[in-house]
Amino acid sequence: MAKTYDYLFKLLLIGDSGVGKTCVLFRFSEDAFNSTFISTIGIDFKIRTIDMDGKKIKLQIWDTAGQERFRTITTAYYRGAMGIMLVYDITNEKSFDNIKNWIRNIEENASADVEKMLLGNKCELEDRRAVSKERGEQLAIEYGIKFMEISAKNSINVEEAFFTLARDIRTKTEKKLEASNPSKGNHQLKATEPSKKQPNWLQRCSLI
Amino acid sequence: MENTEEFDVKPLISDGQNKGSVRCALCNSLILNPGMGEYRSEETALPNMRKRKDAECEEEEEPLSDFWFVRNVYTFENVGISKAKEGKKYLTCADCEIGPIGWCTLANDDCYVAIKRVKNIVSS
């Protein structure tokens, strides 16, 4: 049977418990069925298909499913991950502070060139906001990653976030392919965009 | 969701495969594109699709006999895969998590979607 997709990317959702990681995976949270049997055994992962410039991209998305309560996530979970969504709750300062710890955990366990993105969830709760958008942006800049505020509840920016992460992984994958394909001439891997504020990116480049 | 009446699967099949797309019966999420599942008739019981709030203690199963066989989980457009229980994993809608709508093997390869538990879109 012919392959039914062009790319398959494994993505992880990481962040403190209660930030709404599981909800990020519902498209319409109002409709969540909450099946007895399924809730009891738990979801392992989800497959989502997106179309990008006519290419079919399959996303295999894993939720930590409670492992985060132990403040650490095992290396096995990170294996093969190409992208990570770091999620905090804009109404919960602690979940934002902990992003630093999660990034350390990722650096210790995940592949060095895993693509990361920072998401501030529950942006519909403006009156309970504890973390300003600017602080989110600032932290993202510090780590050289992208940032978005989302509302899983109101489906704001959720699909855009997955699309953005998938696009960045695809770009990186294609660059790697080009670099390892000598038939295309003496092509050297170089940054096509001037990288201003991205110490992490430079580190990763030197590993390729 | 209990449905004891006989239902005719023939109009849903074309060349042994699903003629139309397969969608979630509750939220309409696209599960499988046309022609991606093979019709299989076999007896398998699946746990009921009951909501947590009206659950009873005992877990009931429903015998089912018509399935779309799908070669691996990556063939689906959108789907949720449960953790393993007694040598099986179960399929859910990726969007509203209604389920089980089918089951798959531990290696995520052979998947079976219960035809009665999904919406089969056939435009004539």
Short mmCIF file of C-alpha atoms in Angstrom, two decimals:
data_model
loop_
_atom_site.label_atom_id
_atom_site.label_comp_id
_atom_site.label_asym_id
_atom_site.label_seq_id
_atom_site.Cartn_x
_atom_site.Cartn_y
_atom_site.Cartn_z
CA MET A 1 0.00 0.00 0.00
CA ALA A 2 1.26 3.47 -0.87
CA LYS A 3 2.46 5.73 1.89
CA THR A 4 -0.37 7.98 2.92
CA TYR A 5 1.73 10.91 4.12
CA ASP A 6 4.86 12.92 3.35
CA TYR A 7 6.13 13.54 6.85
CA LEU A 8 5.58 12.03 10.27
CA PHE A 9 6.57 14.13 13.28
CA LYS A 10 6.50 13.05 16.89
CA LEU A 11 5.49 15.89 19.19
CA LEU A 12 5.28 16.11 22.98
CA LEU A 13 3.25 18.32 25.28
CA ILE A 14 5.13 19.26 28.41
CA GLY A 15 4.34 21.47 31.39
CA ASP A 16 3.00 21.37 34.95
CA SER A 17 -0.18 19.44 35.68
CA GLY A 18 -3.29 21.59 35.48
CA VAL A 19 -2.07 23.87 32.69
CA GLY A 20 -4.50 22.26 30.26
CA LYS A 21 -2.18 20.11 28.15
CA THR A 22 -4.84 17.48 27.60
CA CYS A 23 -7.35 20.14 26.53
CA VAL A 24 -4.95 21.36 23.87
CA LEU A 25 -5.70 18.05 22.17
CA PHE A 26 -9.46 18.53 22.04
CA ARG A 27 -10.58 20.60 19.14
CA PHE A 28 -13.89 21.47 20.74
CA SER A 29 -13.56 20.97 24.48
CA GLU A 30 -17.31 21.47 25.02
CA ASP A 31 -17.96 18.27 23.15
CA ALA A 32 -15.55 16.08 25.10
CA PHE A 33 -17.35 12.81 25.55
CA ASN A 34 -15.53 11.62 28.67
CA SER A 35 -16.01 7.92 28.09
CA THR A 36 -15.79 5.78 31.21
CA PHE A 37 -13.70 3.09 29.63
CA ILE A 38 -11.29 5.40 27.79
CA SER A 39 -10.80 7.77 30.74
CA THR A 40 -9.94 4.82 32.93
CA ILE A 41 -7.22 3.39 30.73
CA GLY A 42 -6.03 6.75 29.36
CA ILE A 43 -4.95 7.99 25.94
CA ASP A 44 -1.44 7.08 24.80
CA PHE A 45 -1.16 9.42 21.82
CA LYS A 46 -3.13 11.03 19.03
CA ILE A 47 -2.64 11.19 15.31
CA ARG A 48 -3.52 14.44 13.58
CA THR A 49 -3.09 15.18 9.91
CA ILE A 50 -2.37 18.63 8.58
CA ASP A 51 -1.93 19.85 5.06
CA MET A 52 1.03 22.13 4.42
CA ASP A 53 1.68 23.46 0.91
CA GLY A 54 0.10 20.32 -0.52
CA LYS A 55 2.18 18.00 1.67
CA LYS A 56 0.48 15.71 4.11
CA ILE A 57 1.99 15.87 7.56
CA LYS A 58 1.06 13.37 10.26
CA LEU A 59 1.58 14.56 13.79
CA GLN A 60 1.87 11.95 16.48
CA ILE A 61 1.15 13.90 19.65
CA TRP A 62 1.93 12.59 23.14
CA ASP A 63 0.65 13.97 26.38
CA THR A 64 2.69 13.28 29.52
CA ALA A 65 -0.45 11.82 31.11
CA GLY A 66 0.37 12.62 34.72
CA GLN A 67 4.08 11.73 34.61
CA GLU A 68 4.79 15.43 35.16
CA ARG A 69 3.52 15.16 38.74
CA PHE A 70 6.84 13.58 39.59
CA ARG A 71 8.54 16.72 38.24
CA THR A 72 10.53 14.72 35.81
CA ILE A 73 9.86 12.90 32.61
CA THR A 74 11.78 9.84 31.61
CA THR A 75 14.18 9.62 28.72
CA ALA A 76 11.99 6.96 27.12
CA TYR A 77 9.20 9.48 26.69
CA TYR A 78 11.51 11.89 24.86
CA ARG A 79 12.89 9.26 22.49
CA GLY A 80 12.38 10.22 18.86
CA ALA A 81 10.61 13.48 19.72
CA MET A 82 11.10 16.12 17.03
CA GLY A 83 9.04 18.88 18.60
CA ILE A 84 7.99 19.90 22.08
CA MET A 85 5.19 22.24 23.13
CA LEU A 86 6.06 23.77 26.51
CA VAL A 87 2.76 24.75 28.08
CA TYR A 88 2.06 27.02 31.06
CA ASP A 89 -1.12 28.57 32.41
CA ILE A 90 -1.24 32.39 32.21
CA THR A 91 -3.23 32.45 35.48
CA ASN A 92 -0.61 30.39 37.31
CA GLU A 93 2.73 32.05 37.98
CA LYS A 94 4.32 28.84 39.25
CA SER A 95 3.60 26.98 36.03
CA PHE A 96 5.43 29.78 34.19
CA ASP A 97 8.43 29.72 36.54
CA ASN A 98 8.64 25.97 36.08
CA ILE A 99 9.14 26.31 32.33
CA LYS A 100 12.85 26.83 33.07
CA ASN A 101 12.94 23.48 34.88
CA TRP A 102 11.15 21.77 32.04
CA ILE A 103 13.65 23.19 29.57
CA ARG A 104 16.49 21.83 31.71
CA ASN A 105 14.75 18.45 31.79
CA ILE A 106 14.47 18.56 27.99
CA GLU A 107 18.12 19.47 27.58
CA GLU A 108 19.11 16.52 29.75
CA ASN A 109 16.87 13.98 28.07
CA ALA A 110 15.77 14.95 24.58
CA SER A 111 17.68 15.09 21.33
CA ALA A 112 19.71 18.31 21.12
CA ASP A 113 18.00 19.55 17.98
CA VAL A 114 14.41 19.07 19.14
CA GLU A 115 12.28 22.03 18.05
CA LYS A 116 10.59 23.79 20.98
CA MET A 117 7.73 26.24 21.30
CA LEU A 118 6.32 28.08 24.34
CA LEU A 119 2.55 28.26 24.84
CA GLY A 120 0.67 30.35 27.40
CA ASN A 121 -2.68 28.60 27.76
CA LYS A 122 -6.02 29.86 29.15
CA CYS A 123 -5.67 33.30 27.54
CA GLU A 124 -9.47 33.58 27.73
CA LEU A 125 -9.12 34.18 31.51
CA GLU A 126 -7.85 37.76 31.16
CA ASP A 127 -9.23 38.85 34.54
CA ARG A 128 -7.22 36.15 36.32
CA ARG A 129 -4.01 36.70 34.38
CA ALA A 130 -0.87 36.36 36.50
CA VAL A 131 1.76 36.26 33.73
CA SER A 132 1.90 39.12 31.23
CA LYS A 133 2.25 38.38 27.56
CA GLU A 134 5.52 40.32 27.55
CA ARG A 135 7.07 37.96 30.09
CA GLY A 136 6.11 35.02 27.92
CA GLU A 137 7.67 36.69 24.90
CA GLN A 138 10.79 37.58 26.84
CA LEU A 139 11.32 34.02 28.06
CA ALA A 140 10.86 32.68 24.55
CA ILE A 141 13.45 35.13 23.23
CA GLU A 142 15.84 34.05 25.98
CA TYR A 143 15.62 30.46 24.77
CA GLY A 144 15.44 31.34 21.09
CA ILE A 145 12.06 29.66 20.61
CA LYS A 146 8.66 30.77 19.34
CA PHE A 147 5.83 31.86 21.58
CA MET A 148 2.05 32.07 21.39
CA GLU A 149 -0.77 32.63 23.80
CA ILE A 150 -3.58 30.17 23.22
CA SER A 151 -6.97 29.22 24.54
CA ALA A 152 -7.64 25.51 24.32
CA LYS A 153 -11.13 26.19 25.68
CA ASN A 154 -12.06 28.68 22.97
CA SER A 155 -9.87 27.08 20.28
CA ILE A 156 -7.77 30.22 19.89
CA ASN A 157 -4.38 29.75 18.22
CA VAL A 158 -4.24 26.01 18.97
CA GLU A 159 -4.11 24.81 15.39
CA GLU A 160 -1.86 27.73 14.47
CA ALA A 161 0.58 26.65 17.18
CA PHE A 162 0.78 23.06 15.92
CA PHE A 163 1.09 24.30 12.36
CA THR A 164 3.95 26.65 13.31
CA LEU A 165 5.86 23.93 15.15
CA ALA A 166 5.31 21.47 12.32
CA ARG A 167 6.54 24.01 9.77
CA ASP A 168 9.71 24.67 11.76
CA ILE A 169 10.42 20.94 12.07
CA ARG A 170 9.83 20.48 8.37
CA THR A 171 12.21 23.32 7.49
CA LYS A 172 14.87 21.85 9.74
CA THR A 173 14.35 18.34 8.35
CA GLU A 174 14.68 19.58 4.79
CA LYS A 175 17.83 21.54 5.59
CA LYS A 176 19.36 18.43 7.11
CA LEU A 177 18.43 16.40 4.05
CA GLU A 178 19.97 18.96 1.74
CA ALA A 179 23.11 19.08 3.82
CA SER A 180 23.50 15.32 3.70
CA ASN A 181 22.75 15.04 0.02
CA PRO A 182 26.00 15.59 -1.92
CA SER A 183 24.31 15.35 -5.33
CA LYS A 184 23.07 18.87 -4.87
CA GLY A 185 26.58 20.25 -5.11
CA ASN A 186 28.75 21.79 -2.48
CA HIS A 187 25.88 22.88 -0.37
CA GLN A 188 26.88 23.97 3.06
CA LEU A 189 24.48 24.30 5.92
CA LYS A 190 24.14 27.94 6.73
CA ALA A 191 21.53 30.07 8.36
CA THR A 192 19.33 31.54 5.66
CA GLU A 193 17.93 34.12 8.01
CA PRO A 194 20.24 36.23 10.14
CA SER A 195 19.94 34.71 13.58
CA LYS A 196 19.91 37.57 16.03
CA LYS A 197 18.88 36.33 19.38
CA GLN A 198 19.29 32.63 19.25
CA PRO A 199 22.19 31.20 21.19
CA ASN A 200 20.42 27.82 21.30
CA TRP A 201 20.08 27.67 17.58
CA LEU A 202 23.80 28.28 17.13
CA GLN A 203 24.62 25.51 19.55
CA ARG A 204 22.37 23.18 17.67
CA CYS A 205 23.91 24.17 14.37
CA SER A 206 27.34 23.20 15.54
CA LEU A 207 26.10 19.70 16.29
CA ILE A 208 24.91 19.02 12.78
CA MET B 1 -25.35 4.06 21.52
CA GLU B 2 -26.71 0.53 21.91
CA ASN B 3 -28.13 -0.55 18.68
CA THR B 4 -29.41 -4.06 18.27
CA GLU B 5 -31.12 -3.75 14.92
CA GLU B 6 -29.41 -5.26 11.90
CA PHE B 7 -27.85 -2.75 9.64
CA ASP B 8 -26.72 -3.19 6.10
CA VAL B 9 -23.05 -2.51 5.46
CA LYS B 10 -23.15 -3.29 1.73
CA PRO B 11 -23.91 0.27 0.56
CA LEU B 12 -20.85 1.45 2.51
CA ILE B 13 -18.43 -0.84 0.70
CA SER B 14 -16.85 -0.39 -2.69
CA ASP B 15 -14.16 -2.82 -3.94
CA GLY B 16 -13.95 -4.23 -0.43
CA GLN B 17 -13.06 -0.83 0.99
CA ASN B 18 -14.85 2.03 2.68
CA LYS B 19 -16.66 3.89 -0.06
CA GLY B 20 -16.93 7.20 1.76
CA SER B 21 -15.06 8.97 4.48
CA VAL B 22 -15.40 7.85 8.08
CA ARG B 23 -16.26 10.54 10.61
CA CYS B 24 -16.98 10.75 14.31
CA ALA B 25 -20.68 10.16 14.99
CA LEU B 26 -20.64 12.78 17.75
CA CYS B 27 -18.41 15.66 16.62
CA ASN B 28 -17.92 14.90 12.91
CA SER B 29 -14.11 14.85 13.13
CA LEU B 30 -12.58 13.21 10.04
CA ILE B 31 -11.21 9.80 11.01
CA LEU B 32 -10.47 8.00 7.76
CA ASN B 33 -10.44 8.98 4.10
CA PRO B 34 -12.38 6.92 1.50
CA GLY B 35 -10.71 3.68 0.45
CA MET B 36 -8.29 3.52 3.38
CA GLY B 37 -10.08 0.74 5.26
CA GLU B 38 -10.76 -2.84 4.16
CA TYR B 39 -14.05 -4.44 5.10
CA ARG B 40 -13.67 -7.33 7.57
CA SER B 41 -16.45 -9.36 9.04
CA GLU B 42 -15.47 -10.85 12.36
CA GLU B 43 -16.93 -11.15 15.81
CA THR B 44 -15.32 -8.91 18.40
CA ALA B 45 -16.85 -7.40 21.51
CA LEU B 46 -15.91 -3.87 22.54
CA PRO B 47 -16.63 -2.08 25.84
CA ASN B 48 -19.66 0.18 25.66
CA MET B 49 -19.28 3.83 24.80
CA ARG B 50 -20.70 5.06 28.05
CA LYS B 51 -20.17 8.46 29.59
CA ARG B 52 -18.38 8.62 32.88
CA LYS B 53 -21.23 10.37 34.69
CA ASP B 54 -23.80 7.71 33.91
CA ALA B 55 -21.47 4.81 34.39
CA GLU B 56 -22.39 1.78 36.39
CA CYS B 57 -19.91 -0.36 38.21
CA GLU B 58 -19.80 -3.20 35.80
CA GLU B 59 -18.28 -2.77 32.43
CA GLU B 60 -20.47 -4.06 29.67
CA GLU B 61 -19.42 -5.09 26.22
CA GLU B 62 -21.23 -5.01 22.94
CA PRO B 63 -20.67 -7.74 20.35
CA LEU B 64 -19.78 -6.25 16.98
CA SER B 65 -19.24 -7.93 13.64
CA ASP B 66 -18.42 -5.33 10.97
CA PHE B 67 -15.09 -3.52 10.90
CA TRP B 68 -12.86 -1.39 8.71
CA PHE B 69 -9.41 -2.92 8.85
CA VAL B 70 -6.67 -0.28 8.68
CA ARG B 71 -3.05 -1.28 8.25
CA ASN B 72 -1.49 1.09 10.77
CA VAL B 73 -2.39 4.06 12.92
CA TYR B 74 -0.67 6.53 10.58
CA THR B 75 -3.25 5.76 7.90
CA PHE B 76 -5.87 7.60 9.94
CA GLU B 77 -6.48 11.29 9.39
CA ASN B 78 -7.27 11.88 13.05
CA VAL B 79 -7.50 9.29 15.81
CA GLY B 80 -6.69 8.72 19.47
CA ILE B 81 -4.93 5.57 20.68
CA SER B 82 -5.47 4.41 24.25
CA LYS B 83 -2.94 2.79 26.51
CA ALA B 84 -2.82 -0.99 26.39
CA LYS B 85 -5.23 -3.16 28.28
CA GLU B 86 -5.02 -6.94 28.17
CA GLY B 87 -3.05 -7.02 24.96
CA LYS B 88 -5.14 -4.48 23.06
CA LYS B 89 -5.24 -0.74 22.52
CA TYR B 90 -8.46 1.09 21.79
CA LEU B 91 -9.29 3.77 19.24
CA THR B 92 -11.09 7.01 20.03
CA CYS B 93 -12.08 10.14 18.19
CA ALA B 94 -9.10 12.52 18.32
CA ASP B 95 -11.32 15.50 18.96
CA CYS B 96 -14.02 14.54 21.46
CA GLU B 97 -12.46 11.27 22.62
CA ILE B 98 -15.66 9.27 22.24
CA GLY B 99 -14.75 5.61 22.27
CA PRO B 100 -13.85 2.91 21.95
CA ILE B 101 -14.65 3.19 18.25
CA GLY B 102 -12.36 0.26 17.53
CA TRP B 103 -9.16 -1.40 18.64
CA CYS B 104 -5.60 -2.01 17.49
CA THR B 105 -2.66 -4.27 18.26
CA LEU B 106 0.09 -3.27 20.68
CA ALA B 107 2.48 -2.45 17.84
CA ASN B 108 -0.01 0.14 16.50
CA ASP B 109 -0.30 -1.73 13.24
CA ASP B 110 -3.47 -3.73 12.68
CA CYS B 111 -6.44 -1.50 13.48
CA TYR B 112 -10.14 -2.31 13.41
CA VAL B 113 -12.79 0.44 13.33
CA ALA B 114 -16.29 -0.69 14.34
CA ILE B 115 -18.48 0.41 11.43
CA LYS B 116 -21.52 0.79 13.68
CA ARG B 117 -19.74 3.18 15.99
CA VAL B 118 -18.76 5.79 13.42
CA LYS B 119 -20.51 7.86 10.77
CA ASN B 120 -19.94 6.49 7.26
CA ILE B 121 -20.45 9.22 4.71
CA VAL B 122 -21.62 7.83 1.40
CA SER B 123 -22.82 10.29 -1.18
CA SER B 124 -24.58 8.57 -4.05
#
